[in-house]
């Protein structure tokens, strides 16, 4: 079957919903389809806890937000994009206020802001510690008021349709029935989120498998800055569930096995008095995660069945503050660690959290493939550079979701629907999917085993610290796993809710994205932000003040090139904290 719309959005999370709304705001005559592999309110945006950055406080300025973002990104951010982001973020957050988002308030009724890592001023708007939940609810409810927006919930996209050098739609499987449907469109927006499930320990939901990145890459749109993978310093062991940075923003302490606040020994800033007070615990995420590794090397961490941990101490904050500002943190600790942070220490370890890289886009969300746009974590615009500051991601999906939606609407308003030739491509994909459904195991290979080995290789060789030898081992392992994947089969050959088949598609996407991460990491012979090479420990602006851009060759291998970083007002400087 084939359907047609003006603009098709892949992904029903914050970026996708904001983009869909923006399309209709820009041109109410356009029709929009949102294709999501989960019901929109199960998108990963719902799990964001800490808040959304936007300059609103009297003692804060846009220039300071720009500086914090560029410095935190180790000068790899495109500064024109950062400036646009900082200017538009407060307006987007206030728009959510008007749409019904219940931001937390000060006693006099003003919107409350809290401190966040790597930022000198308090500028993070929050809704207790369930900000993503309320933000996504607000966007979803708002989208329901537009009849132009139709949804394809629980449809899994397997390929982008490309014809005559332009994105023309997608082919997707309806999860409930196994029915394959082609959806043609004048423009496509990718908003599928990140790819944290490439690693074994991650804050990311199971749905974060790099689908959009792989779809774009296979279709000919290059990926950018893929080597920069952010670890969050406070994930629960075993589950990887995030303990939000807001816990440290409200005064939590990081303690090693001796009960010592070890972050004071690292270049993360020291507590300072006055309105711009910052805590050593609120250093940027890359530096705090790297400090954990050094503590482990010194024998100062606590060994557990799920790896080494340190402790996050909230006990001194008291039950009243925790229940008012961090209720979800308390709930997570009670449900998943069987402890109460009011009276007990929380074991935490660094876990993979966010991709700074993604589908390369311009400041309007346009990719290198005409008619294809991207926004949110799947995209790299780039405002995050080598390390994203906490609470910049939620306003990013709003600002650039809106920009991508407006740009796609303009593009769709000026072109016609694809020609009949696209239908033959839909039939080709239907036949391919039919073959995939019938694939049988050759040699006993299991998809789950391949996935586990991929995750282990990425954690062991492409983690917080890397070197050329380890990265080369990861590259060889991923090539081996790709060959084994081609021989692996599935046991479930039914069409109804065939999650094993979908897991195979996801693994294929993850293998492609993992190979891009490793290729870009091997090529960047320096240490910058979240990319730390022990064999090249210094930042090298002369050679690598540039974005890595990886293109897919016809044989499936990747080709890494470099593109200049846009610098406007802030020339590269030393990255200093605690100023």
XYZ file of C-alpha atoms in Angstrom:
579
model
C 0.000 0.000 0.000
C 1.103 3.578 -0.571
C 0.137 6.805 1.151
C 1.243 10.359 0.394
C 1.712 13.518 2.445
C 3.476 16.830 1.998
C 5.941 16.436 4.902
C 6.835 13.185 6.627
C 8.420 13.200 10.097
C 10.242 10.061 11.282
C 10.147 10.011 15.087
C 7.448 11.072 17.528
C 9.554 12.544 20.340
C 10.177 16.168 21.206
C 11.988 17.124 17.999
C 9.521 15.290 15.770
C 6.429 16.742 17.410
C 7.873 20.268 17.413
C 8.812 19.903 13.740
C 5.330 18.679 12.797
C 3.706 21.601 14.591
C 6.100 24.024 12.889
C 5.179 22.669 9.443
C 1.504 23.415 10.011
C 2.298 26.773 11.612
C 4.292 27.711 8.508
C 1.675 26.518 6.007
C -1.702 25.251 7.292
C -2.493 23.785 3.861
C 0.239 21.155 4.169
C -0.412 17.629 5.410
C 2.020 15.999 7.826
C 2.608 12.368 8.825
C 4.489 11.345 11.975
C 5.893 7.821 11.717
C 7.118 6.475 15.064
C 8.185 3.002 16.136
C 6.583 3.664 19.549
C 3.567 5.606 20.732
C 4.804 9.229 20.945
C 4.524 9.449 24.738
C 6.935 6.500 24.969
C 9.612 8.395 23.054
C 12.882 8.855 24.906
C 12.315 12.592 25.433
C 9.943 11.563 28.218
C 12.891 10.388 30.336
C 14.753 13.732 30.414
C 14.841 14.822 34.044
C 16.952 17.885 34.760
C 15.723 20.786 32.667
C 16.081 23.050 29.632
C 18.546 25.931 29.316
C 17.339 29.401 28.349
C 18.478 32.848 29.438
C 15.791 34.397 31.612
C 17.415 35.424 34.921
C 18.279 39.078 35.487
C 21.954 38.286 36.140
C 22.340 36.173 32.977
C 23.080 37.136 29.374
C 22.934 35.502 25.963
C 26.663 36.151 25.498
C 27.424 34.125 28.616
C 25.248 31.228 27.433
C 27.048 31.304 24.080
C 30.448 31.310 25.784
C 29.566 28.462 28.135
C 28.273 26.356 25.224
C 31.254 27.003 22.934
C 33.822 26.530 25.691
C 32.017 23.425 26.973
C 32.109 22.035 23.424
C 35.886 22.575 23.351
C 35.541 25.078 20.504
C 34.148 22.584 18.003
C 30.691 24.233 18.003
C 29.529 26.226 14.980
C 29.127 29.600 16.640
C 26.467 30.961 14.279
C 24.274 27.986 15.200
C 24.977 28.487 18.907
C 24.043 32.163 18.683
C 20.744 31.344 16.962
C 20.048 28.607 19.498
C 20.715 30.840 22.514
C 18.545 33.625 21.091
C 15.584 31.377 20.299
C 15.676 28.980 23.268
C 13.885 31.290 25.761
C 11.147 32.015 23.210
C 10.589 28.302 22.602
C 10.469 27.586 26.333
C 7.997 30.419 26.875
C 5.894 29.064 24.012
C 5.711 25.780 25.918
C 4.581 27.766 28.953
C 1.699 29.170 26.891
C 0.878 25.670 25.633
C 0.613 24.419 29.208
C 4.004 23.142 30.373
C 4.022 23.365 34.199
C 7.430 24.918 34.844
C 8.514 25.043 38.482
C 8.140 28.464 40.108
C 9.849 30.647 42.656
C 7.756 31.759 45.672
C 6.910 35.036 43.895
C 5.581 33.201 40.828
C 8.487 33.641 38.433
C 9.849 30.676 36.477
C 12.527 28.963 38.563
C 15.980 28.195 37.177
C 18.683 25.930 38.561
C 22.408 25.543 37.997
C 23.700 22.921 35.587
C 27.096 21.504 34.686
C 29.517 23.718 32.778
C 27.298 26.814 33.077
C 28.332 29.756 35.220
C 24.802 31.068 35.734
C 21.503 29.531 36.766
C 19.595 29.265 33.482
C 18.013 25.801 33.459
C 14.205 25.838 33.496
C 12.719 22.738 35.111
C 9.498 20.990 36.060
C 10.691 19.293 39.269
C 12.846 16.465 37.890
C 10.344 15.296 35.250
C 11.001 18.023 32.688
C 11.035 15.743 29.644
C 7.778 14.111 30.713
C 5.969 17.438 30.945
C 7.617 18.849 27.818
C 6.621 15.844 25.734
C 3.080 15.831 27.133
C 2.732 19.493 26.211
C 3.958 18.984 22.653
C 1.847 15.868 22.130
C -1.333 17.519 23.391
C -0.646 20.566 21.218
C -0.126 18.390 18.134
C -3.571 16.840 18.642
C -5.178 20.201 17.914
C -3.979 20.104 14.275
C -6.081 17.868 11.997
C -3.395 18.211 9.308
C -1.126 15.947 11.398
C -1.788 12.231 11.074
C 0.171 9.599 12.966
C 1.533 6.182 12.134
C 2.182 4.854 15.635
C 4.285 1.703 15.980
C 5.540 1.702 12.417
C 9.209 0.798 11.912
C 10.991 2.620 9.065
C 13.331 0.336 7.123
C 14.554 2.637 4.360
C 14.445 6.156 2.984
C 13.072 6.471 -0.527
C 15.470 8.399 -2.756
C 14.770 9.198 -6.383
C 16.546 11.606 -8.712
C 18.868 12.642 -5.897
C 16.101 13.702 -3.525
C 14.412 12.240 -0.452
C 10.931 11.087 -1.462
C 9.502 9.274 1.566
C 10.002 6.033 3.484
C 9.028 2.385 3.610
C 7.814 1.192 7.006
C 6.486 -1.980 8.650
C 3.385 -1.821 10.813
C 4.507 -3.632 13.966
C 1.085 -5.032 14.832
C 0.416 -6.679 11.473
C 3.701 -6.912 9.584
C 2.127 -4.965 6.743
C 4.645 -3.030 4.642
C 3.622 0.460 3.624
C 5.304 3.028 1.446
C 4.706 6.673 2.381
C 5.789 9.206 -0.224
C 6.362 12.839 0.643
C 7.753 16.078 -0.691
C 10.098 16.422 2.287
C 11.266 14.129 5.111
C 12.402 15.150 8.597
C 14.420 12.716 10.708
C 13.854 13.035 14.467
C 14.723 9.554 15.689
C 17.116 10.417 18.523
C 20.502 8.935 19.327
C 22.209 5.552 19.350
C 23.221 4.845 22.946
C 22.221 1.182 22.686
C 25.416 0.563 20.736
C 26.988 0.460 24.213
C 26.089 -1.936 27.068
C 25.761 0.670 29.835
C 23.602 3.599 28.761
C 20.876 5.904 29.989
C 19.169 5.449 26.625
C 15.931 3.540 26.148
C 15.924 0.327 24.106
C 14.541 2.249 21.134
C 17.705 4.391 20.802
C 19.429 2.313 18.127
C 20.659 4.936 15.659
C 17.920 4.260 13.107
C 17.780 7.761 11.648
C 21.561 8.102 11.416
C 21.853 4.820 9.534
C 18.897 5.610 7.267
C 20.429 8.935 6.257
C 23.921 7.477 5.873
C 22.692 4.692 3.611
C 20.717 7.199 1.556
C 23.797 9.332 0.908
C 23.611 12.027 3.590
C 26.942 12.267 5.463
C 27.265 11.988 9.242
C 29.256 14.531 11.238
C 31.430 14.392 14.393
C 30.496 10.812 15.168
C 33.530 10.189 17.407
C 32.112 12.382 20.165
C 30.115 10.128 22.494
C 29.116 11.629 25.840
C 29.207 9.645 29.052
C 27.016 10.930 31.874
C 28.871 10.583 35.195
C 25.890 9.459 37.279
C 24.090 6.386 35.975
C 22.890 3.571 38.191
C 25.010 0.414 37.912
C 23.475 -2.524 36.017
C 20.434 -0.641 34.665
C 22.243 2.498 33.455
C 19.233 4.562 34.559
C 20.106 8.243 34.774
C 20.395 10.087 38.064
C 19.927 13.599 36.767
C 22.548 16.327 36.964
C 19.874 18.260 38.835
C 20.766 16.156 41.889
C 24.191 17.798 41.885
C 22.724 21.153 40.921
C 20.671 21.063 44.109
C 23.809 20.389 46.155
C 24.642 16.690 45.837
C 28.239 15.569 46.433
C 30.360 13.026 44.546
C 32.322 10.825 46.990
C 34.973 8.168 46.413
C 35.287 5.038 48.538
C 36.961 7.075 51.300
C 34.031 9.509 51.511
C 36.180 12.243 49.919
C 34.809 14.828 47.458
C 37.370 13.841 44.871
C 36.339 16.279 42.130
C 38.183 19.064 43.941
C 41.402 17.384 42.748
C 40.533 17.926 39.065
C 40.178 20.937 36.737
C 36.428 21.270 37.161
C 36.142 24.523 39.068
C 35.937 25.126 42.798
C 33.094 26.476 44.918
C 32.925 30.262 44.766
C 30.640 32.651 46.642
C 28.147 35.090 45.171
C 25.398 34.924 42.534
C 27.625 33.000 40.098
C 28.503 30.305 42.616
C 29.485 27.024 41.019
C 30.181 23.691 42.635
C 32.983 21.317 41.779
C 30.268 18.689 41.153
C 28.923 20.816 38.313
C 31.853 20.482 35.996
C 31.088 19.487 32.386
C 30.115 15.877 31.875
C 33.176 14.819 29.925
C 35.562 16.078 32.611
C 33.553 14.575 35.497
C 33.399 11.197 33.723
C 37.138 11.309 33.012
C 37.789 12.052 36.704
C 35.978 8.795 37.583
C 38.445 6.846 35.429
C 41.388 8.460 37.221
C 39.870 7.614 40.596
C 39.420 4.015 39.490
C 43.051 3.841 38.357
C 44.097 5.099 41.806
C 42.039 2.393 43.542
C 39.579 4.880 45.046
C 36.332 3.491 43.605
C 34.057 0.790 45.011
C 33.951 -2.561 43.231
C 30.489 -4.082 42.680
C 29.122 -7.002 40.639
C 28.256 -4.430 37.940
C 31.575 -2.638 37.773
C 33.275 0.062 39.785
C 31.199 2.887 41.265
C 31.517 6.008 43.349
C 28.771 7.506 45.500
C 26.381 10.408 45.047
C 25.450 11.856 48.429
C 22.111 13.691 48.797
C 21.573 12.967 52.474
C 22.466 16.483 53.626
C 19.766 17.979 51.356
C 16.962 16.561 53.511
C 13.687 14.852 52.664
C 11.722 18.078 52.110
C 14.005 19.395 49.344
C 14.388 15.975 47.710
C 10.623 15.393 47.645
C 9.984 18.877 46.260
C 12.730 19.181 43.642
C 14.011 15.618 43.085
C 11.024 13.311 43.637
C 11.786 11.162 40.613
C 15.369 10.610 41.768
C 14.049 9.249 45.058
C 11.551 7.039 43.239
C 14.217 5.622 40.888
C 16.560 4.842 43.766
C 13.819 3.117 45.735
C 12.542 1.073 42.778
C 15.789 0.120 41.062
C 18.429 0.204 43.819
C 16.272 -0.585 46.864
C 17.668 2.399 48.758
C 16.428 5.787 49.949
C 18.677 8.739 49.031
C 17.342 10.645 52.044
C 19.338 8.317 54.286
C 21.662 6.308 51.995
C 24.417 6.884 49.417
C 23.586 6.306 45.728
C 26.074 4.132 43.781
C 26.782 5.693 40.367
C 29.098 5.159 37.415
C 29.611 6.834 34.026
C 27.232 5.539 31.360
C 26.781 6.467 27.703
C 24.234 9.248 27.476
C 24.322 11.352 24.294
C 25.731 11.621 20.776
C 27.194 14.992 19.889
C 27.490 13.765 16.312
C 24.763 12.799 13.889
C 23.355 13.578 10.468
C 25.108 16.725 9.309
C 22.722 19.659 8.849
C 22.867 23.374 8.240
C 21.369 25.925 10.612
C 17.896 25.228 9.169
C 18.065 21.448 9.590
C 18.764 20.675 5.920
C 21.051 17.690 5.303
C 23.332 16.994 2.366
C 20.458 15.209 0.595
C 17.842 17.571 -0.909
C 14.432 17.191 0.705
C 15.876 15.543 3.836
C 16.015 17.388 7.166
C 16.995 16.349 10.675
C 16.600 17.718 14.199
C 17.338 16.667 17.766
C 19.944 14.129 18.799
C 19.891 12.391 15.419
C 21.266 15.605 13.896
C 24.543 17.502 14.197
C 23.973 21.183 13.498
C 26.522 21.625 15.460
C 25.821 23.447 18.737
C 27.323 20.753 20.965
C 30.791 20.455 19.504
C 32.932 17.920 21.351
C 30.804 17.889 24.518
C 27.182 18.901 25.121
C 26.403 20.906 28.219
C 23.604 19.502 30.349
C 20.158 21.072 29.729
C 21.054 22.270 26.211
C 19.469 19.227 24.545
C 15.795 19.914 25.307
C 15.846 23.477 23.952
C 17.912 22.209 21.013
C 15.151 19.854 19.937
C 12.653 22.699 20.254
C 14.696 25.337 18.421
C 15.934 23.133 15.603
C 12.772 21.051 15.457
C 10.944 24.303 14.745
C 13.583 25.412 12.249
C 13.588 22.072 10.409
C 9.784 22.085 10.273
C 9.672 25.597 8.835
C 12.384 24.837 6.269
C 10.722 21.558 5.224
C 7.387 23.370 4.869
C 8.974 25.940 2.578
C 10.614 23.207 0.508
C 7.411 21.143 0.286
C 5.378 24.175 -0.731
C 7.573 24.657 -3.784
C 7.808 21.101 -5.179
C 5.452 18.402 -6.396
C 4.933 14.880 -5.100
C 7.307 12.198 -6.423
C 6.725 10.613 -9.785
C 5.443 7.068 -10.283
C 9.027 5.759 -10.456
C 9.174 5.830 -6.648
C 6.537 3.085 -6.487
C 8.950 0.586 -8.035
C 11.409 1.357 -5.224
C 8.681 0.620 -2.688
C 8.067 -2.760 -4.316
C 11.818 -3.499 -4.258
C 11.885 -2.816 -0.495
C 8.792 -4.963 0.062
C 10.509 -7.893 -1.660
C 13.669 -7.345 0.402
C 11.688 -7.323 3.641
C 9.940 -10.531 2.625
C 13.350 -12.178 2.217
C 14.455 -10.836 5.603
C 11.392 -12.350 7.240
C 12.334 -15.782 5.907
C 16.063 -15.664 6.709
C 17.299 -18.716 8.611
C 20.349 -19.147 10.799
C 23.442 -20.321 8.934
C 26.068 -21.743 11.289
C 24.224 -21.125 14.543
C 24.706 -17.341 14.634
C 22.310 -15.502 16.938
C 21.429 -11.810 16.655
C 21.566 -11.384 20.432
C 25.125 -12.747 20.609
C 26.282 -10.387 17.863
C 24.651 -7.429 19.601
C 26.326 -8.291 22.923
C 29.751 -8.625 21.310
C 29.290 -5.288 19.539
C 28.406 -3.564 22.798
C 31.329 -5.124 24.643
C 33.762 -4.098 21.900
C 32.513 -0.495 21.962
C 32.730 -0.272 25.764
C 36.187 -1.833 25.897
C 37.813 -0.047 22.959
C 35.763 3.107 22.254
C 34.962 4.356 25.737
C 35.927 7.385 27.801
C 39.626 6.928 26.923
C 40.809 5.505 23.609
C 44.005 4.811 21.689
C 44.857 3.849 18.148
C 45.503 0.187 18.880
C 42.208 -0.278 20.719
C 40.265 1.562 18.027
C 41.836 -0.632 15.334
C 40.740 -3.717 17.286
C 37.207 -2.306 17.456
C 37.203 -1.689 13.703
C 38.305 -5.271 12.998
C 35.729 -6.658 15.410
C 32.908 -4.672 13.842
C 33.864 -5.934 10.381
C 33.772 -9.486 11.716
C 30.379 -8.874 13.321
C 28.977 -7.455 10.084
C 29.990 -10.637 8.265
C 28.448 -12.760 11.004
C 25.288 -10.651 10.923
C 24.896 -11.441 7.237
C 24.839 -15.162 8.124
C 22.597 -14.861 11.186
C 18.912 -15.680 11.096
C 15.733 -15.344 13.101
C 13.435 -17.939 14.630
C 10.197 -15.964 14.399
C 8.806 -15.905 10.865
C 5.355 -14.611 11.729
C 4.133 -11.173 10.776
C 2.314 -10.114 13.934
C 4.451 -8.198 16.443
C 7.634 -9.778 15.129
C 10.003 -7.980 17.479
C 12.849 -10.359 16.602
C 12.773 -9.125 13.012
C 12.744 -5.501 14.177
C 15.684 -6.210 16.511
C 17.600 -7.537 13.500
C 16.944 -4.313 11.597
C 18.043 -2.298 14.623
C 21.249 -4.323 14.944
C 22.027 -3.676 11.296
C 21.588 0.056 11.889
C 23.753 -0.046 15.020
C 26.582 -1.858 13.258
C 26.660 0.821 10.557
C 26.673 3.648 13.090
C 29.289 1.952 15.288
C 31.629 1.630 12.324
C 31.215 5.355 11.647
C 32.060 6.182 15.271
C 35.232 4.087 15.157
C 36.358 5.391 11.765
C 36.008 9.016 12.876
C 37.731 8.276 16.206
C 40.677 6.625 14.461
C 41.153 9.592 12.163
C 41.042 12.285 14.884
C 44.519 12.126 16.385
C 43.960 14.518 19.264
C 42.049 14.773 22.545
C 39.069 17.106 22.561
C 35.987 17.030 24.772
C 34.465 13.560 24.934
C 37.076 12.163 22.514
C 40.173 11.405 24.585
C 43.129 9.681 22.882
C 45.787 8.522 25.343
C 48.253 8.331 22.424
C 47.418 11.921 21.413
C 46.640 13.587 24.765
C 46.595 17.233 23.641
C 44.051 19.263 21.671
C 45.408 20.057 18.199
C 43.670 23.113 16.740
C 46.110 23.325 13.858
C 45.025 19.985 12.403
C 41.665 19.219 13.998
C 39.743 22.412 14.610
C 37.372 20.882 12.079
C 34.272 18.718 11.863
C 34.773 15.124 10.814
C 32.383 14.205 8.002
C 31.931 10.559 7.032
C 30.433 9.569 3.678
C 29.314 6.078 2.709
C 31.176 4.550 -0.211
C 29.358 2.302 -2.712
C 30.944 -0.782 -1.113
C 29.570 0.157 2.315
C 32.836 1.440 3.776
C 33.171 4.951 5.166
C 35.254 7.868 3.901
C 36.222 10.519 6.472
C 36.771 14.114 5.407
C 36.933 17.379 7.353
C 34.904 20.593 7.188
C 35.691 23.941 8.829
C 34.164 25.053 12.127
C 32.228 28.319 11.937
C 33.826 30.860 14.297
C 32.231 34.257 14.784
C 33.108 36.062 18.032
C 35.012 33.526 20.156
C 38.448 32.461 18.901
C 39.718 29.137 20.271
C 41.104 29.403 23.797
C 42.014 27.195 26.700
C 39.030 25.501 28.285
C 39.022 26.833 31.852
C 36.540 26.289 34.689
C 36.110 27.859 38.085
C 36.903 31.340 36.748
